[in-house]
Amino acid sequence: MAKKYVYGFGGGTAEGRADMKDLLGGKGANLAEMANLGIPVPPGFTISAAACVEFFASGGKYPEGMWEEVQEHLAEVERLTGKKFGDAENPLLVSVRSGARVSMPGMMDTVLNLGLNDATVVGLTKMAGGDERFVYDSYRRFVTMFGDVVLGVPHSDFEKILNEHKEKQGVKLDTELSADSLKAIAAAGKKLVEARTGKPFPEDPVEQLKLAINAVFNSWFNERAKTYRARYGIPEDWGTAVNVQAMVFGNTGERSGTGVAFTRNPATGENVFYGEFLMNAQGEDVVAGIRTPEKIEKLAEQLPEAYKELLDIRERLEKHYRDMQDIEFTIENGKLFMLQTRTGKRTGRAAIQVAVDMVDSGMITKEEAILRVGPEHIEQMLHRAIDPNEKLDVIARGLPASPGAGVGEIVFTAEDAIAAKEAKRKVVLVRAETSPEDVGGMIASEGILTARGGMTSHAAVVARGMGKCCVAGASSLIIDEEKKTLTVGDIVLKEGDVITLDGVNGLVARGAAKLVDPQMTGNFGKFMGWVDEVRKLGVRTNADNPRDAKRARDFGAEGIGLTRTEHMFFEADRLPAMREMILAEDAEGRRAALARILPMQREDFIGIFRAMEGLPVTIRLLDPPLHEFLPSQDTDIRSLAKDMGVSFEHLKNKVQELKEMNPMLGHRGCRLGISMPEITEMQARAIFEAACQVQKEGIKVLPEVMIPLVGKVEEIENQRAVVDRVAKDVFDTEGVQVEYMVGTMIEIPRACVVADKIARVAEFFSFGTNDLTQMTFGYSRDDAGKFIAEYLEKGILKDDPFQSIDVEGVGGMVEMGIQRGRSTNPDLEVGICGEHGGEPRSVEFCHKVGMDYVSCSPFRVPVARLAAAQAVVKFDK
Amino acid sequence: MAKKYVYGFGGGTAEGRADMKDLLGGKGANLAEMANLGIPVPPGFTISAAACVEFFASGGKYPEGMWEEVQEHLAEVERLTGKKFGDAENPLLVSVRSGARVSMPGMMDTVLNLGLNDATVVGLTKMAGGDERFVYDSYRRFVTMFGDVVLGVPHSDFEKILNEHKEKQGVKLDTELSADSLKAIAAAGKKLVEARTGKPFPEDPVEQLKLAINAVFNSWFNERAKTYRARYGIPEDWGTAVNVQAMVFGNTGERSGTGVAFTRNPATGENVFYGEFLMNAQGEDVVAGIRTPEKIEKLAEQLPEAYKELLDIRERLEKHYRDMQDIEFTIENGKLFMLQTRTGKRTGRAAIQVAVDMVDSGMITKEEAILRVGPEHIEQMLHRAIDPNEKLDVIARGLPASPGAGVGEIVFTAEDAIAAKEAKRKVVLVRAETSPEDVGGMIASEGILTARGGMTSHAAVVARGMGKCCVAGASSLIIDEEKKTLTVGDIVLKEGDVITLDGVNGLVARGAAKLVDPQMTGNFGKFMGWVDEVRKLGVRTNADNPRDAKRARDFGAEGIGLTRTEHMFFEADRLPAMREMILAEDAEGRRAALARILPMQREDFIGIFRAMEGLPVTIRLLDPPLHEFLPSQDTDIRSLAKDMGVSFEHLKNKVQELKEMNPMLGHRGCRLGISMPEITEMQARAIFEAACQVQKEGIKVLPEVMIPLVGKVEEIENQRAVVDRVAKDVFDTEGVQVEYMVGTMIEIPRACVVADKIARVAEFFSFGTNDLTQMTFGYSRDDAGKFIAEYLEKGILKDDPFQSIDVEGVGGMVEMGIQRGRSTNPDLEVGICGEHGGEPRSVEFCHKVGMDYVSCSPFRVPVARLAAAQAVVKFDK
């Protein structure tokens, strides 16, 4: 049997179906589906993506039999429409559109009115009742589209002709052009094509059709499409389908029109028909914005029959697709045709409203509802946002590093931010990049903007932890911290100028946009309840203080997966003691300095333990290299030396001694604790003394002590011995016994390889996939931004591995680590505490490899809960 | 049946054997073996290491039945000697010695003369014919040894007593002390013990024996032993055996004596009996160096009978052990006793001579001969060395970074070294650490000394590559490059002062030591011929220029496994063009600069291809980050900007732009080639043009192009496409076809995980285990020296993973990479080109995991050949 390449639709039936998107593309499959439902669509046919694939495989030839099928289907369209392709009397015109498996905005545009030539234009005039303006407007549009899209003559050259004629005729709008002018424009366009291509404009409709089909096929490999595919990870071997469909016209008079609509309100989710239309117009005109479209309800007055049919179709489509639809329609002389239906995009609020309503009305199950809400929807629900009605004056783009929105005056230093906050002024902190010393200023700001750094830069990570809006790596900005100016192109902003940050879309805008507050409505709670019923993965939070811990708990966190104790050391009241410890000559000197930190650190833990009553709290021991606690610039060293009462040389020597070529791979993590066990001792003591005290208050405490950067079992053995010894000592003194666990962060490739050994000593593994990604790829998070961007562009990377876990490589290491770890310790608790813990695809991965929980910043907790539930619905049958 | 814990020997028979070292320790097993051979040994018994293990397991109790066995065996010793332990008339005295499976110098010392007390000393006097001096000297020695070793009273306190008595008696030497003095010293020693321990000195010989056995057991866990075990990777659970043996005395008169000997000359390997002895002396006296021992041949004159027996034993031991032995003996009143035999340590020259002689005489097979020569022996053969007769004035110790020896005046800069070379002065280059800019100075020097950096620091790697002596990381040195002084403790050396470096042992000495030239005798060639017959692993070299390539070929290299092209870029004639390329604004500018490098680089390859005629040459494309080619200090930037005719700000900006937080994980390797394909193009063009030209000369060329730092298959796809395109282009132009391969360096953990995918595109894998170790461990080679030293000390690391491959972790990644790579490409060629390629244990690993070849610096090639052959003999049965 010969292969089938072409699938017809129309006349109440179709050869395709909605579930044949892989073969027919999204558009073609849905047209077929509507036809099958008996919904009126202009008849046509879809040439399958498989044909496209074979076309390329054979070096640009149609697969055997394809053209014959096209001809047969064209004949069927002629039969259904009663028109004839290329006929001078009663010509059939068609549209030709690409249509891949997923929507690809970067691909070929549409060709409308194909089949027109100097002969058929006459027949069209007859059919249009002599409306020459309509006919020649159609003709010149066709010549332009075909010339541009199929033959590659730049669109601007056709525009030039159009403008010349408008000038000549002394009019401003296209609609004011006379039929003669339009006719002349069409003729001039055809001449232009001949001049440019060296061949006359193809008059033969069959040749036009072949050329258009070839052009659609070839558009699969044009630069825009390739870039788009690379960016979104779409395989090259999918190919695109081609839709050829009889033209219908919404611009043939007062009983014609065109419109777009949503089956429900896409902004609120309210169950009302929502859309707009224009009478006597084509789709283009709606988009062009020359005339103001009317609300869809008004159609009832103008064409009650058509409106009634549309309402009926609205209901049938929703029932059939069981989701809100985004539809396009055209009315030709009173007759309604549907041109497209697809799932409607919606806001977070609408997504939840629609999902809850559809479950309540029995249209979908809770599991289906869970798949209907996206992570971006949840995110929108948690933050203040820019009012959707605002028009932003965007001056730069960066990475959407932390969602939400922020409006304030520009300040360039953390000190200025803090001062402004005290003076009750709202500010946005603008820095080339942030460092731990900026944290106070970040807290005081409405948002953070940086010129350098990626999604996991200091600014991004800290801002997400705070739930504060951040746009990072806006590389077009030139920040002069001395002059206190921010320059982008010709625009120079000074301190005090107001800007708006859009952390959801990574935008920087001039002026103050209006913001709207998050709406945690009852539906949100209801929906999240379903999510929690379904998911299997636990969701914890990364939190370093009681405030964040509390907030995360409100967002549904079931424990803390990562408390970074070093943030505590950076605080102003303990940094001096920390520095003294670093400068101490020996363990005794270090102990003395640490003794001053102990009571403060104990208070930190008391606060956190109270906030997380009854839930586990994972505390990571000191991780960063010590030089992070010392200044690096001579002037700062000099001033600190003075404060500390030591010589500049002494401090400078220490800074030099601690300096590392690659601090990422240096003396940090448990390597510090092994060199200086007194640090581990102090931290363990603070943890267990706090735990005992809180437990004595009648509050259940579940500390999990995490040893960072373990690569060899001997390292955790060494550190665990210290922790256990201190625990016993504290429990003996306090007369209390507290349940606790000791485990490790798995963030070094070697740890994955020898996870079986490590798991004999560790009670839990927490995958630190930030560092694991750095080391598995050999990418420094601080430096790789530049070439990762290039890699994404060139398709070498599909995703930034610091944003979404690299399932194949880093994921392979994680899987190995879990499998080997559980092989010797079946009770091993396994989680993730890297930035990936709040990223939906990464959460899905964590579910699939059987982790016990993910941990993420407080504002990602609801997203992680959703992603965990979605993973169950998608993969666990 | 009860377990057996004690094994007797003596009287021409024994319960143990030489192959029972695991149970009896080395010393005990060999004593048993000699006894079995009928060689006279003082009778005794060995308490097994298993008893020691049980002793610790039970918290310090003897295993059931052990003590009874000891008593039985002691009775047997009494029977064989005709003496009685603790008997006042005819007392048996014993020695008690520890003896682990391998020799552990850090463990317990020996206790001699055990069994003496105030009663038995009288009997001993009788037995010694009334020689009270001998008897009380023995007694006071026993009290001192027992007090120190068993009871823990410091040796120095006993020395104090001794010195007081010497003063009192007005003598200088111990031997001048009278019997009465010695008696008083013994008594005072016992009082000292009582005062310190609170208990009287144990008089009961049985209690003495128990305490001594306990002390030997416990010494297994003393600090020195633990450190030693950690350092040499000896498991804790081995335990130590205890040897208890009847005392024999070499100091009972003119027919007594003691000596040590080797069955052949350990310096030259000559087959002559070689040793020395002292009449009327104990072992201690030989070591003390108060009397000058006589050559062993002289014994023939003094005690011809004993000498004859000794010669006979020499022959029997060699025949039996089939290797050169190192023996200890004592003659008591004309009767010869053997106290120890073990394999004799030897120089490289001797090792090869002995191995070849023994094969020639049919004593051992070639395979056995291969195991008799160590890597350190081969190394000694290749370099100039310090004359073994020289006494060095050692002032500092560092890492033995590159073998050989160097003598010269100190210089502190590369420029000074080059100037000195031109002035025909010999110099040693002393730097805090070296950088690529020092390479010229390193070439001009006799040796390189650095204060910082490890075995794989720049200085170490480059020096090894040059075969130049290097002592690295001599951290006690303070180098002041401005004042041009080198300070260590109180010693201050200036420029021009002469020092000697010993690269084999990592020593820095004052003054000029005499050096001796390497001796590549006929035996060496013969031996290496056997090595090559046996080994399966290929051995290539890492060489960046024709000179090194040629040298390595002379050393037996079968190809080049790594040519680093960046060293070529650093050379003075091309660095300006390289810098111009880096500063270029766009690809065109870069191309222009690269075009100037092309002919030079082509010449490099022509030279190398000619030198390696018929052998494969693996060329790695540009690897280091670009900032390495620019200066970092403002003054240097300013001067370079002037030279290049660009503004300081422009150059400074570029330097800033290229600066990376973690350059190790930055924009380098194939990431550069992907960002700037014109670099890859130029390099590929240089390679293929050179290959075509040399092939036209009738010389076979086998280039293997290596893409560095690949972590994703897309990277090698991208770069391979460039290389193949250029190759085709060059071949078309030149009208020649050259066989070539394209492969990758596997040095990123991710590459091991996805090796199956990469191997579909790569024809070869070369494991870059330097970087793979850095990323698998998360250790920066430049920074980790400090904590690696600490880790080795604390037993967390058994070996520096940059010296010997970490089989478990990094090795696990390598195995995964090979297995996955070959799963999709069975023809995949697999090698290693990291520093590990020349390290014997790593070579063994490479053999086991089935690599095709190892590649190492020229001077390591013979070592790698040997290690590869040894791996076959050891593991392939």
CSV table of N, CA and C in Angstrom, one decimal, chain A residues 557-643:
chain,number,residue,atom,x,y,z
A,557,ALA,N,5.9,24.6,53.2
A,557,ALA,CA,7.2,23.9,53.4
A,557,ALA,C,7.0,22.9,54.5
A,558,GLU,N,7.6,21.7,54.3
A,558,GLU,CA,7.5,20.6,55.3
A,558,GLU,C,8.8,20.4,56.1
A,559,GLY,N,9.6,21.4,56.1
A,559,GLY,CA,10.8,21.4,56.9
A,559,GLY,C,11.8,22.3,56.2
A,560,ILE,N,13.0,22.3,56.8
A,560,ILE,CA,14.1,23.1,56.1
A,560,ILE,C,15.0,22.1,55.5
A,561,GLY,N,15.3,22.3,54.3
A,561,GLY,CA,16.3,21.4,53.6
A,561,GLY,C,17.7,21.9,53.6
A,562,LEU,N,17.8,23.2,53.8
A,562,LEU,CA,19.1,23.9,53.9
A,562,LEU,C,19.1,25.2,54.6
A,563,THR,N,19.8,25.1,55.8
A,563,THR,CA,20.1,26.4,56.5
A,563,THR,C,21.6,26.6,56.3
A,564,ARG,N,21.9,27.7,55.6
A,564,ARG,CA,23.4,28.0,55.4
A,564,ARG,C,23.8,28.8,56.5
A,565,THR,N,24.7,28.3,57.3
A,565,THR,CA,25.2,29.0,58.5
A,565,THR,C,26.1,30.1,58.2
A,566,GLU,N,26.7,30.1,57.0
A,566,GLU,CA,27.7,31.2,56.8
A,566,GLU,C,27.0,32.6,56.7
A,567,HIS,N,25.8,32.6,56.2
A,567,HIS,CA,25.1,33.9,56.2
A,567,HIS,C,25.0,34.5,57.6
A,568,MET,N,24.9,33.6,58.5
A,568,MET,CA,24.9,34.1,59.9
A,568,MET,C,26.2,34.7,60.3
A,569,PHE,N,27.3,34.2,59.8
A,569,PHE,CA,28.6,34.7,60.1
A,569,PHE,C,28.9,36.1,59.5
A,570,PHE,N,28.2,36.4,58.5
A,570,PHE,CA,28.4,37.6,57.8
A,570,PHE,C,27.8,38.8,58.5
A,571,GLU,N,26.9,38.5,59.4
A,571,GLU,CA,26.1,39.6,60.1
A,571,GLU,C,27.1,40.4,60.9
A,572,ALA,N,26.7,41.7,61.0
A,572,ALA,CA,27.6,42.7,61.5
A,572,ALA,C,28.1,42.4,62.9
A,573,ASP,N,27.2,41.8,63.7
A,573,ASP,CA,27.6,41.5,65.1
A,573,ASP,C,28.5,40.4,65.3
A,574,ARG,N,28.7,39.5,64.3
A,574,ARG,CA,29.6,38.4,64.4
A,574,ARG,C,30.8,38.4,63.5
A,575,LEU,N,30.7,39.3,62.5
A,575,LEU,CA,31.8,39.3,61.5
A,575,LEU,C,33.1,39.6,62.2
A,576,PRO,N,33.2,40.6,63.1
A,576,PRO,CA,34.5,40.8,63.8
A,576,PRO,C,35.1,39.6,64.5
A,577,ALA,N,34.2,38.8,65.2
A,577,ALA,CA,34.7,37.6,65.8
A,577,ALA,C,35.2,36.6,64.8
A,578,MET,N,34.4,36.5,63.7
A,578,MET,CA,34.8,35.6,62.6
A,578,MET,C,36.2,36.0,62.1
A,579,ARG,N,36.4,37.3,61.9
A,579,ARG,CA,37.7,37.7,61.3
A,579,ARG,C,38.8,37.4,62.3
A,580,GLU,N,38.5,37.7,63.6
A,580,GLU,CA,39.5,37.4,64.6
A,580,GLU,C,39.9,35.9,64.6
A,581,MET,N,38.9,35.1,64.4
A,581,MET,CA,39.2,33.6,64.4
A,581,MET,C,40.1,33.3,63.2
A,582,ILE,N,39.8,34.0,62.0
A,582,ILE,CA,40.7,33.7,60.9
A,582,ILE,C,42.1,34.1,61.1
A,583,LEU,N,42.2,35.2,61.8
A,583,LEU,CA,43.6,35.8,62.0
A,583,LEU,C,44.3,35.1,63.2
A,584,ALA,N,43.6,34.3,63.9
A,584,ALA,CA,44.2,33.7,65.1
A,584,ALA,C,45.4,32.8,64.6
A,585,GLU,N,46.4,32.7,65.5
A,585,GLU,CA,47.6,31.9,65.1
A,585,GLU,C,47.4,30.4,65.3
A,586,ASP,N,46.6,30.1,66.2
A,586,ASP,CA,46.4,28.6,66.5
A,586,ASP,C,45.0,28.3,67.0
A,587,ALA,N,44.8,27.0,67.2
A,587,ALA,CA,43.5,26.5,67.6
A,587,ALA,C,43.0,27.2,68.9
A,588,GLU,N,43.8,27.5,69.8
A,588,GLU,CA,43.4,28.2,71.0
A,588,GLU,C,42.8,29.6,70.7
A,589,GLY,N,43.5,30.3,69.9
A,589,GLY,CA,43.1,31.7,69.5
A,589,GLY,C,41.7,31.6,68.8
A,590,ARG,N,41.6,30.6,67.9
A,590,ARG,CA,40.4,30.4,67.2
A,590,ARG,C,39.2,30.0,68.1
A,591,ARG,N,39.5,29.2,69.1
A,591,ARG,CA,38.5,28.8,70.1
A,591,ARG,C,38.0,30.0,70.8
A,592,ALA,N,38.9,30.9,71.2
A,592,ALA,CA,38.5,32.1,71.9
A,592,ALA,C,37.5,32.9,71.1
A,593,ALA,N,37.8,33.1,69.8
A,593,ALA,CA,36.9,33.9,69.0
A,593,ALA,C,35.6,33.2,68.7
A,594,LEU,N,35.7,31.9,68.5
A,594,LEU,CA,34.5,31.1,68.3
A,594,LEU,C,33.5,31.2,69.5
A,595,ALA,N,34.1,31.2,70.7
A,595,ALA,CA,33.3,31.2,71.9
A,595,ALA,C,32.4,32.4,71.9
A,596,ARG,N,32.9,33.5,71.2
A,596,ARG,CA,32.0,34.7,71.2
A,596,ARG,C,30.9,34.6,70.2
A,597,ILE,N,31.1,33.7,69.2
A,597,ILE,CA,30.1,33.5,68.2
A,597,ILE,C,29.0,32.5,68.7
A,598,LEU,N,29.5,31.6,69.5
A,598,LEU,CA,28.6,30.5,70.0
A,598,LEU,C,27.2,31.0,70.5
A,599,PRO,N,27.1,31.9,71.4
A,599,PRO,CA,25.8,32.3,71.9
A,599,PRO,C,24.9,32.9,70.8
A,600,MET,N,25.5,33.6,69.9
A,600,MET,CA,24.7,34.2,68.8
A,600,MET,C,24.2,33.2,67.9
A,601,GLN,N,25.1,32.3,67.5
A,601,GLN,CA,24.7,31.2,66.6
A,601,GLN,C,23.6,30.3,67.3
A,602,ARG,N,23.7,30.1,68.6
A,602,ARG,CA,22.7,29.3,69.3
A,602,ARG,C,21.4,30.0,69.2
A,603,GLU,N,21.4,31.3,69.4
A,603,GLU,CA,20.1,32.1,69.3
A,603,GLU,C,19.5,31.9,67.9
A,604,ASP,N,20.4,31.9,66.8
A,604,ASP,CA,19.8,31.7,65.5
A,604,ASP,C,19.1,30.4,65.4
A,605,PHE,N,19.7,29.4,65.9
A,605,PHE,CA,19.1,28.1,65.8
A,605,PHE,C,17.8,28.0,66.6
A,606,ILE,N,17.8,28.6,67.8
A,606,ILE,CA,16.6,28.6,68.7
A,606,ILE,C,15.5,29.1,67.9
A,607,GLY,N,15.7,30.3,67.2
A,607,GLY,CA,14.6,30.9,66.5
A,607,GLY,C,14.1,30.0,65.4
A,608,ILE,N,15.0,29.4,64.7
A,608,ILE,CA,14.6,28.5,63.5
A,608,ILE,C,13.9,27.3,64.0
A,609,PHE,N,14.4,26.7,65.1
A,609,PHE,CA,13.8,25.5,65.6
A,609,PHE,C,12.4,25.8,66.1
A,610,ARG,N,12.2,26.9,66.7
A,610,ARG,CA,10.8,27.3,67.2
A,610,ARG,C,9.9,27.4,66.0
A,611,ALA,N,10.4,28.1,64.9
A,611,ALA,CA,9.6,28.4,63.8
A,611,ALA,C,9.2,27.1,63.1
A,612,MET,N,10.1,26.1,63.1
A,612,MET,CA,9.8,24.9,62.4
A,612,MET,C,9.4,23.8,63.3
A,613,GLU,N,8.7,24.1,64.4
A,613,GLU,CA,8.3,23.1,65.4
A,613,GLU,C,7.8,21.8,64.7
A,614,GLY,N,8.4,20.7,65.1
A,614,GLY,CA,7.9,19.4,64.6
A,614,GLY,C,8.4,19.0,63.3
A,615,LEU,N,9.1,19.9,62.6
A,615,LEU,CA,9.5,19.6,61.2
A,615,LEU,C,11.1,19.5,61.2
A,616,PRO,N,11.6,18.7,60.3
A,616,PRO,CA,13.1,18.6,60.3
A,616,PRO,C,13.8,19.9,59.8
A,617,VAL,N,14.9,20.1,60.4
A,617,VAL,CA,15.7,21.3,60.0
A,617,VAL,C,17.1,20.9,59.6
A,618,THR,N,17.5,21.0,58.4
A,618,THR,CA,18.8,20.6,57.9
A,618,THR,C,19.8,21.8,58.0
A,619,ILE,N,20.8,21.6,58.8
A,619,ILE,CA,21.8,22.7,59.0
A,619,ILE,C,23.1,22.3,58.4
A,620,ARG,N,23.5,23.2,57.4
A,620,ARG,CA,24.8,22.9,56.8
A,620,ARG,C,25.9,23.6,57.6
A,621,LEU,N,27.0,22.9,57.9
A,621,LEU,CA,28.1,23.5,58.6
A,621,LEU,C,28.8,24.5,57.7
A,622,LEU,N,29.7,25.3,58.2
A,622,LEU,CA,30.4,26.4,57.5
A,622,LEU,C,30.9,25.9,56.1
A,623,ASP,N,30.6,26.6,55.1
A,623,ASP,CA,31.0,26.1,53.8
A,623,ASP,C,32.0,27.0,53.0
A,624,PRO,N,31.8,28.3,53.0
A,624,PRO,CA,32.6,29.1,52.1
A,624,PRO,C,34.1,29.2,52.5
A,625,PRO,N,35.0,29.5,51.6
A,625,PRO,CA,36.4,29.7,51.9
A,625,PRO,C,36.5,30.9,52.8
A,626,LEU,N,37.5,30.9,53.7
A,626,LEU,CA,37.6,31.9,54.7
A,626,LEU,C,37.9,33.3,54.1
A,627,HIS,N,38.5,33.4,52.9
A,627,HIS,CA,38.9,34.7,52.4
A,627,HIS,C,37.6,35.5,52.1
A,628,GLU,N,36.5,34.8,52.0
A,628,GLU,CA,35.2,35.6,51.8
A,628,GLU,C,34.9,36.5,53.0
A,629,PHE,N,35.5,36.2,54.1
A,629,PHE,CA,35.2,37.0,55.3
A,629,PHE,C,36.1,38.2,55.4
A,630,LEU,N,37.1,38.3,54.6
A,630,LEU,CA,38.1,39.4,54.6
A,630,LEU,C,38.0,40.2,53.4
A,631,PRO,N,38.3,41.5,53.5
A,631,PRO,CA,38.3,42.4,52.4
A,631,PRO,C,39.4,42.0,51.4
A,632,SER,N,39.3,42.5,50.2
A,632,SER,CA,40.4,42.2,49.2
A,632,SER,C,41.1,43.4,48.8
A,633,GLN,N,40.5,44.6,48.9
A,633,GLN,CA,41.1,45.8,48.4
A,633,GLN,C,42.0,46.4,49.5
A,634,ASP,N,43.1,46.9,49.1
A,634,ASP,CA,44.1,47.5,50.1
A,634,ASP,C,43.4,48.5,51.0
A,635,THR,N,42.6,49.4,50.5
A,635,THR,CA,42.0,50.4,51.3
A,635,THR,C,41.1,49.8,52.4
A,636,ASP,N,40.4,48.8,52.0
A,636,ASP,CA,39.5,48.1,53.0
A,636,ASP,C,40.3,47.3,54.0
A,637,ILE,N,41.4,46.7,53.5
A,637,ILE,CA,42.3,46.0,54.4
A,637,ILE,C,42.9,46.9,55.4
A,638,ARG,N,43.3,48.1,54.9
A,638,ARG,CA,43.9,49.1,55.8
A,638,ARG,C,42.9,49.5,56.9
A,639,SER,N,41.7,49.8,56.5
A,639,SER,CA,40.7,50.2,57.4
A,639,SER,C,40.3,49.1,58.4
A,640,LEU,N,40.2,47.9,57.9
A,640,LEU,CA,39.9,46.8,58.9
A,640,LEU,C,41.1,46.6,59.8
A,641,ALA,N,42.3,46.7,59.3
A,641,ALA,CA,43.5,46.4,60.2
A,641,ALA,C,43.4,47.4,61.3
A,642,LYS,N,43.1,48.7,61.0
A,642,LYS,CA,43.0,49.7,62.0
A,642,LYS,C,41.9,49.3,63.1
A,643,ASP,N,40.7,48.9,62.6
A,643,ASP,CA,39.6,48.5,63.5
A,643,ASP,C,40.0,47.4,64.4
